[in-house]
PDB file of C-alpha atoms in Angstrom:
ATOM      1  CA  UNK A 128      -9.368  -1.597  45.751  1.00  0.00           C
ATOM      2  CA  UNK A 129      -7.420  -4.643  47.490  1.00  0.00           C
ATOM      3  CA  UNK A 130     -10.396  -7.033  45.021  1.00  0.00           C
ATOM      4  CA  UNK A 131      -9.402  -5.028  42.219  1.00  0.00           C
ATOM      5  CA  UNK A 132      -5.789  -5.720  42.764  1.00  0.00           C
ATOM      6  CA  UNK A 133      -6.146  -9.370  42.075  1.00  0.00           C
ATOM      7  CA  UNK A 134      -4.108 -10.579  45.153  1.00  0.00           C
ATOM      8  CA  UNK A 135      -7.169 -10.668  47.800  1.00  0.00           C
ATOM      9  CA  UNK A 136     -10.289 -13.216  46.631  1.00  0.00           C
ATOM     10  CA  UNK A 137     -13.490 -10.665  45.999  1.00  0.00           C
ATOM     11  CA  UNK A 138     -15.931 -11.797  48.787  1.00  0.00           C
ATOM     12  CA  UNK A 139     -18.836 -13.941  47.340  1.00  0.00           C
ATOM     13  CA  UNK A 140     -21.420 -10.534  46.941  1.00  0.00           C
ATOM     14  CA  UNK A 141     -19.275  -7.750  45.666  1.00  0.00           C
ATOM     15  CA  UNK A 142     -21.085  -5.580  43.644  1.00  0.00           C
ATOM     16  CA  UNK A 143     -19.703  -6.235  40.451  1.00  0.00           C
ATOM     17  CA  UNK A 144     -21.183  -2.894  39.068  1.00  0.00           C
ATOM     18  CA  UNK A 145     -19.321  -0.600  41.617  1.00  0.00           C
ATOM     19  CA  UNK A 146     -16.292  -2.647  41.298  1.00  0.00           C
ATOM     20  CA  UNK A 147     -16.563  -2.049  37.157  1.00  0.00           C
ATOM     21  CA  UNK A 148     -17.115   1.639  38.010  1.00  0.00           C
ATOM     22  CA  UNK A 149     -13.799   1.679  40.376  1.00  0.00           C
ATOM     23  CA  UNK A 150     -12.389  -0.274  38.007  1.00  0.00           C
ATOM     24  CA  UNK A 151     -12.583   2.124  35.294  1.00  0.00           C
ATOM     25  CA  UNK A 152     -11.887   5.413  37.447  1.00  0.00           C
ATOM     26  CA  UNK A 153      -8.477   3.780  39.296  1.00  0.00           C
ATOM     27  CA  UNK A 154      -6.972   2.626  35.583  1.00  0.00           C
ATOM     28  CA  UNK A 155      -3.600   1.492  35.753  1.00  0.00           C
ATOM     29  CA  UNK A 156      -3.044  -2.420  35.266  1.00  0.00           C
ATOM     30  CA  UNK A 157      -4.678  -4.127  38.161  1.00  0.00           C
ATOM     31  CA  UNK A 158      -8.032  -2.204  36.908  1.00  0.00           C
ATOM     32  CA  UNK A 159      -7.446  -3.806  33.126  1.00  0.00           C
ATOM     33  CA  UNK A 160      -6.578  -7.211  34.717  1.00  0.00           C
ATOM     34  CA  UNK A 161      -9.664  -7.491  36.763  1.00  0.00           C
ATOM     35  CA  UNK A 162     -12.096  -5.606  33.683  1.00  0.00           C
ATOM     36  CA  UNK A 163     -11.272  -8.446  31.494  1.00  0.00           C
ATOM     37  CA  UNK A 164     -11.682 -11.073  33.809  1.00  0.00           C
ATOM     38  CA  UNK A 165     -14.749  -9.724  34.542  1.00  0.00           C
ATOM     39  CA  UNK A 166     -15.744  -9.927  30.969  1.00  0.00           C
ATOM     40  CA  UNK A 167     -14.597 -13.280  30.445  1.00  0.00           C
ATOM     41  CA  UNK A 168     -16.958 -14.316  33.558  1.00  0.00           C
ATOM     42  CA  UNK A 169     -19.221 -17.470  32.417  1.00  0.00           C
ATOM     43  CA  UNK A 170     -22.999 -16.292  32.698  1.00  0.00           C
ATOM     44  CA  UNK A 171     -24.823 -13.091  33.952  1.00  0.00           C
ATOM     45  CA  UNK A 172     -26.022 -13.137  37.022  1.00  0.00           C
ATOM     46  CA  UNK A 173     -29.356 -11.646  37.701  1.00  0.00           C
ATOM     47  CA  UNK A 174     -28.581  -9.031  39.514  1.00  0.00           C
ATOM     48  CA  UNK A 175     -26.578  -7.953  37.068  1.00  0.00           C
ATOM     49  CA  UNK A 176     -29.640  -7.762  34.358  1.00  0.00           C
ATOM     50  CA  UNK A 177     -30.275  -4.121  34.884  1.00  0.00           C
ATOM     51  CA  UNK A 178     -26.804  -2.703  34.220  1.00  0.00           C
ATOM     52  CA  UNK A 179     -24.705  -4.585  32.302  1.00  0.00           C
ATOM     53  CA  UNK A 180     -26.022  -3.479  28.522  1.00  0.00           C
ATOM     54  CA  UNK A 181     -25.234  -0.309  29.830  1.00  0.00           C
ATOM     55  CA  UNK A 182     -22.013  -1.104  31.065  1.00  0.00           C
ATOM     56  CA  UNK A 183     -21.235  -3.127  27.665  1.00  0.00           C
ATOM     57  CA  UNK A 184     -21.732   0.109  26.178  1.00  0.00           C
ATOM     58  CA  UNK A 185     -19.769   2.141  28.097  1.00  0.00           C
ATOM     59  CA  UNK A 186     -16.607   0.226  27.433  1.00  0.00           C
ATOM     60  CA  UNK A 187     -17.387  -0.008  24.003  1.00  0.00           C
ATOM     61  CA  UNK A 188     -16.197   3.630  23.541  1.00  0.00           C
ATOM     62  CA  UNK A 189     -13.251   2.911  25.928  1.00  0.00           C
ATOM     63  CA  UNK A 190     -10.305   4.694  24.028  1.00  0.00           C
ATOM     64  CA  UNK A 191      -8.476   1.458  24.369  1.00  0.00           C
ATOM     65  CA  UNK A 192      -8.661  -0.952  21.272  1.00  0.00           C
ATOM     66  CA  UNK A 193      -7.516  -3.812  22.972  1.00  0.00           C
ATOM     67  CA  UNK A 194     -10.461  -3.468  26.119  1.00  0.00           C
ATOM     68  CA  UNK A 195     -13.269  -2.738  23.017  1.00  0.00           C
ATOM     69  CA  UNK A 196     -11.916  -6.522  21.528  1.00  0.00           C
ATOM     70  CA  UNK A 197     -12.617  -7.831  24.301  1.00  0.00           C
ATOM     71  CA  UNK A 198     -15.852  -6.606  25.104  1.00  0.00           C
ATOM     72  CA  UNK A 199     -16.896  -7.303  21.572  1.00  0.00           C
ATOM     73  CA  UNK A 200     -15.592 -11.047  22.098  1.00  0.00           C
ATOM     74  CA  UNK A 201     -17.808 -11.051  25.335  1.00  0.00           C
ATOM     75  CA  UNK A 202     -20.995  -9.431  23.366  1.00  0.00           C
ATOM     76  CA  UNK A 203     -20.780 -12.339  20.698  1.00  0.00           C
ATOM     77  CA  UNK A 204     -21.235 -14.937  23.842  1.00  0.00           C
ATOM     78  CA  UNK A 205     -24.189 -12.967  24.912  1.00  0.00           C
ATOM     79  CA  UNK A 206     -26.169 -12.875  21.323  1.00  0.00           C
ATOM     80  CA  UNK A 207     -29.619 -13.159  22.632  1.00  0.00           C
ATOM     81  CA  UNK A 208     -29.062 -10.987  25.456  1.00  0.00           C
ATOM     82  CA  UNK A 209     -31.646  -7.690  24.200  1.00  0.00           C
ATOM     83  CA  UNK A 210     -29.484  -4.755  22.450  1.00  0.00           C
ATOM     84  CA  UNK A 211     -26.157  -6.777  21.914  1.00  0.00           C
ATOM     85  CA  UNK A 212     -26.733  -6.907  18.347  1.00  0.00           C
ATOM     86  CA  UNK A 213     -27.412  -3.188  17.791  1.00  0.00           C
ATOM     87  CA  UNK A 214     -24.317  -2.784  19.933  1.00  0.00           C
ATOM     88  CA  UNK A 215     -22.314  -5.731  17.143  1.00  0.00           C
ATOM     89  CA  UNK A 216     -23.501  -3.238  14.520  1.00  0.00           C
ATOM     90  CA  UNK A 217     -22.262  -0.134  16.012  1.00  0.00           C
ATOM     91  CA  UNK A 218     -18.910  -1.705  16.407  1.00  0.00           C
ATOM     92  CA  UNK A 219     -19.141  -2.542  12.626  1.00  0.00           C
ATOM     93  CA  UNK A 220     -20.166   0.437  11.368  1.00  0.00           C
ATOM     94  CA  UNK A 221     -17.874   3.161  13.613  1.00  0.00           C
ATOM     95  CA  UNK A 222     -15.086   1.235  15.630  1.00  0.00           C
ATOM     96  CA  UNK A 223     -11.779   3.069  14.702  1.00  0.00           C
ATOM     97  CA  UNK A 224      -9.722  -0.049  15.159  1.00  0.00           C
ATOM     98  CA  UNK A 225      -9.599  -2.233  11.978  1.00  0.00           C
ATOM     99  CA  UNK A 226      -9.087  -5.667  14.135  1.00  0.00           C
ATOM    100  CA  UNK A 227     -12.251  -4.898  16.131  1.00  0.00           C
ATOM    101  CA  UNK A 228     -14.278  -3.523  13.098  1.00  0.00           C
ATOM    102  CA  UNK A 229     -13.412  -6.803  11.392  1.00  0.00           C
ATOM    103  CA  UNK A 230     -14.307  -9.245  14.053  1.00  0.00           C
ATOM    104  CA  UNK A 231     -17.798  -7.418  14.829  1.00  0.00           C
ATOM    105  CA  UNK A 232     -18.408  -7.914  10.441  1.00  0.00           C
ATOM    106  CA  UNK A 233     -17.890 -11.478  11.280  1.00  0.00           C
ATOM    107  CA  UNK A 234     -20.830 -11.891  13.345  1.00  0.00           C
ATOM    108  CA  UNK A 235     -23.094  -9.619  11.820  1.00  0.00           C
ATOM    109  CA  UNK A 236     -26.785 -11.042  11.706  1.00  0.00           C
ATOM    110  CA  UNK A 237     -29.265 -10.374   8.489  1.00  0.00           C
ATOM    111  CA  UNK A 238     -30.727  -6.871   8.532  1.00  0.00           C
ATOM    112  CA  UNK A 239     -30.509  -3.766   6.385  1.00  0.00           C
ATOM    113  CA  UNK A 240     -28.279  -2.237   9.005  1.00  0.00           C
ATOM    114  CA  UNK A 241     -26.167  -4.871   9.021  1.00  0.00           C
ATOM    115  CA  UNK A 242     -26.310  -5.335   5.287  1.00  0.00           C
ATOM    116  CA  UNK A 243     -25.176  -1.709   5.329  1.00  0.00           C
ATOM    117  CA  UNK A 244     -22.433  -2.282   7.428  1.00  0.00           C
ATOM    118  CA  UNK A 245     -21.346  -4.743   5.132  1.00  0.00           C
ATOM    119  CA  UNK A 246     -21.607  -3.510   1.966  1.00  0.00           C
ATOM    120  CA  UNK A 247     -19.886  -0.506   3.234  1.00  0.00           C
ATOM    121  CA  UNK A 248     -16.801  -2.207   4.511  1.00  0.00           C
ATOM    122  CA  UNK A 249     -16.676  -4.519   1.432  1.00  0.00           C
ATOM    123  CA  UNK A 250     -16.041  -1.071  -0.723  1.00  0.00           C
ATOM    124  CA  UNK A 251     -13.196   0.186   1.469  1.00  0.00           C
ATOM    125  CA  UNK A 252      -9.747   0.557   1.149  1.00  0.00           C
ATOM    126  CA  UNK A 253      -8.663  -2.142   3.671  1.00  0.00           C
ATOM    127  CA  UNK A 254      -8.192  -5.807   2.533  1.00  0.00           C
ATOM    128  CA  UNK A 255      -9.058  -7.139   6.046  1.00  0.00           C
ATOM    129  CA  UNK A 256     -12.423  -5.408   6.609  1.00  0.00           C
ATOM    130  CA  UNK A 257     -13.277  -6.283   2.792  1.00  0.00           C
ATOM    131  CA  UNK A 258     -11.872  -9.861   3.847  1.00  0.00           C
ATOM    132  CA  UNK A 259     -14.658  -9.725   6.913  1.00  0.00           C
ATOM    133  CA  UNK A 260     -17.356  -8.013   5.113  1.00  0.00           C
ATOM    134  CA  UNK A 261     -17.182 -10.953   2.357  1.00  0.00           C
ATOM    135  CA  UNK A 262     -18.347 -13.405   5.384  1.00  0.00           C
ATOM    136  CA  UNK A 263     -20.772 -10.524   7.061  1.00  0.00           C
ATOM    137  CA  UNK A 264     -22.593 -10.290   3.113  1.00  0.00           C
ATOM    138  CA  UNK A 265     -23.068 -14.401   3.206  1.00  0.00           C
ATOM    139  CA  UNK A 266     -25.016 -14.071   6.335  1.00  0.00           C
ATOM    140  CA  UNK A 267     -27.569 -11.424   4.059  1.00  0.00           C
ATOM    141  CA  UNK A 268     -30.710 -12.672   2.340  1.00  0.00           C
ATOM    142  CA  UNK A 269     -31.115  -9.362   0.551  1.00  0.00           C
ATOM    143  CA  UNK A 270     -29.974  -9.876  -3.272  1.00  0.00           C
ATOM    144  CA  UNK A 271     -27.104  -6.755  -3.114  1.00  0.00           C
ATOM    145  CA  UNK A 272     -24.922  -8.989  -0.978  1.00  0.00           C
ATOM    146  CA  UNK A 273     -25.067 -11.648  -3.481  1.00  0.00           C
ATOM    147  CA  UNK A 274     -24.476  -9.127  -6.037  1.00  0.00           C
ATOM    148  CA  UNK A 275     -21.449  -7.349  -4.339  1.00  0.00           C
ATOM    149  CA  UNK A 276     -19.933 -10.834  -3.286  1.00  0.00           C
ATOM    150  CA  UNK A 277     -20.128 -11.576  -6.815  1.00  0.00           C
ATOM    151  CA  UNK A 278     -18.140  -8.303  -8.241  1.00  0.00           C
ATOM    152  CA  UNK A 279     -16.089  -8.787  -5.113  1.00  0.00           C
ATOM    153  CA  UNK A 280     -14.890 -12.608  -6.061  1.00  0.00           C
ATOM    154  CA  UNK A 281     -14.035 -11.012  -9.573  1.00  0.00           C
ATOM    155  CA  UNK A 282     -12.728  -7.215  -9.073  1.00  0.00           C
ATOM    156  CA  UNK A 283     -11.075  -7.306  -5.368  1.00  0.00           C
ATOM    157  CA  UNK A 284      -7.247  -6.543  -6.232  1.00  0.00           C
ATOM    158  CA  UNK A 285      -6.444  -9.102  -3.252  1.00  0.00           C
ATOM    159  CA  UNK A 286      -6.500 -12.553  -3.617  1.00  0.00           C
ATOM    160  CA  UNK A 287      -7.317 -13.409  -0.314  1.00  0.00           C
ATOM    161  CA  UNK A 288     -10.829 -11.112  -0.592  1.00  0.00           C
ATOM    162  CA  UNK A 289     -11.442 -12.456  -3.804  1.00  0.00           C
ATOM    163  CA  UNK A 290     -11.027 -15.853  -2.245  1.00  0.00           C
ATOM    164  CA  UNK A 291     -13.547 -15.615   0.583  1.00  0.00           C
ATOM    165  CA  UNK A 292     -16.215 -13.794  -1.538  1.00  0.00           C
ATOM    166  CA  UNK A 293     -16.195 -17.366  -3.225  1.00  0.00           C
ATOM    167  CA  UNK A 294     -16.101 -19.194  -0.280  1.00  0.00           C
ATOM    168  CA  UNK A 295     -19.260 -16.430   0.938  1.00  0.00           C
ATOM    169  CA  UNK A 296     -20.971 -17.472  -2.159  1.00  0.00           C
ATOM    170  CA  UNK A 297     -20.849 -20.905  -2.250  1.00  0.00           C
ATOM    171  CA  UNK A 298     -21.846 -20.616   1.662  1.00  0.00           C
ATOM    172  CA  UNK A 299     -25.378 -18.676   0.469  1.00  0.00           C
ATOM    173  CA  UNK A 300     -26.447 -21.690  -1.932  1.00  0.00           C
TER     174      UNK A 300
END
């Protein structure tokens, strides 16, 4: 616990994994501070190979919005990492917070689950995931995101939306 607490240097093999477990049992603020400086770590280690999509996942359904940010922001670092895109989607599609639903629309790669995503968020009621799923749609190939950006750069009752649908379309030519 005296690693997790920040004031005692981790020794050079601590088992991140256990630590991340501890971590998340203890709570409190020591056990934030040291989960998102372990997420902001540069590079996996391989040891770490075998557990960490699994611990990604975990704290993606961490009730705290602000810990799920962050562990999105760390997932976009590790794109070609196998299953962080699936895991990009999922925050997309289901995330209850609007910040972290928009920012996971933002780097959204071509698929039809992804298109989904999109076009889903581009026909709801809040101007920031529309905003996001404007840029998400660019990043399509399939000929419904041009179409939506289209209606969206004419219809959306916010300027802003209709404004980056344009800049979305003129990004797909």
């Amino acid at each position: 616990t005296r690693e997790l607490d920040g004031r005692l240097a981790p020794r050079l093999r601590s088992d991140s994994r256990q630590l991340l477990a501890l971590s998340t049992v203890a709570g409190g603020a020591s056990a934030a501070l040291w989960r998102s400086r372990w997420l902001k770590e540069k590079g996996i280690k391989d040891d770490d190979r075998s557990w960490i999509l699994e611990a990604w996942t975990g704290l993606c359904g961490s009730k705290d919005p602000a810990l799920r940010l962050e562990v999105l922001q760390r997932l976009v670092l590790e794109r070609d990492f196998l299953g962080v895109d699936e895991l990009i989607t999922e925050r997309a599609e289901q995330d209850p917070d609007t910040q972290v639903r928009a920012l996971a629309l933002l780097h959204l790669k071509d698929g039809p689950r992804q298109l989904s995503a999109a076009l889903s968020a581009a026909s709801g009621p809040d101007p920031l995931l529309r905003k996001a799923a404007a840029t998400a749609l660019s990043a399509q190939r399939d000929s419904q995101a041009e179409l939506r950006l289209r209606a969206m750069s004419r219809d959306d009752p916010d300027r802003k939306v209709r404004g980056a649908a344009r800049k979305a379309l003129r990004k797909k030519k």
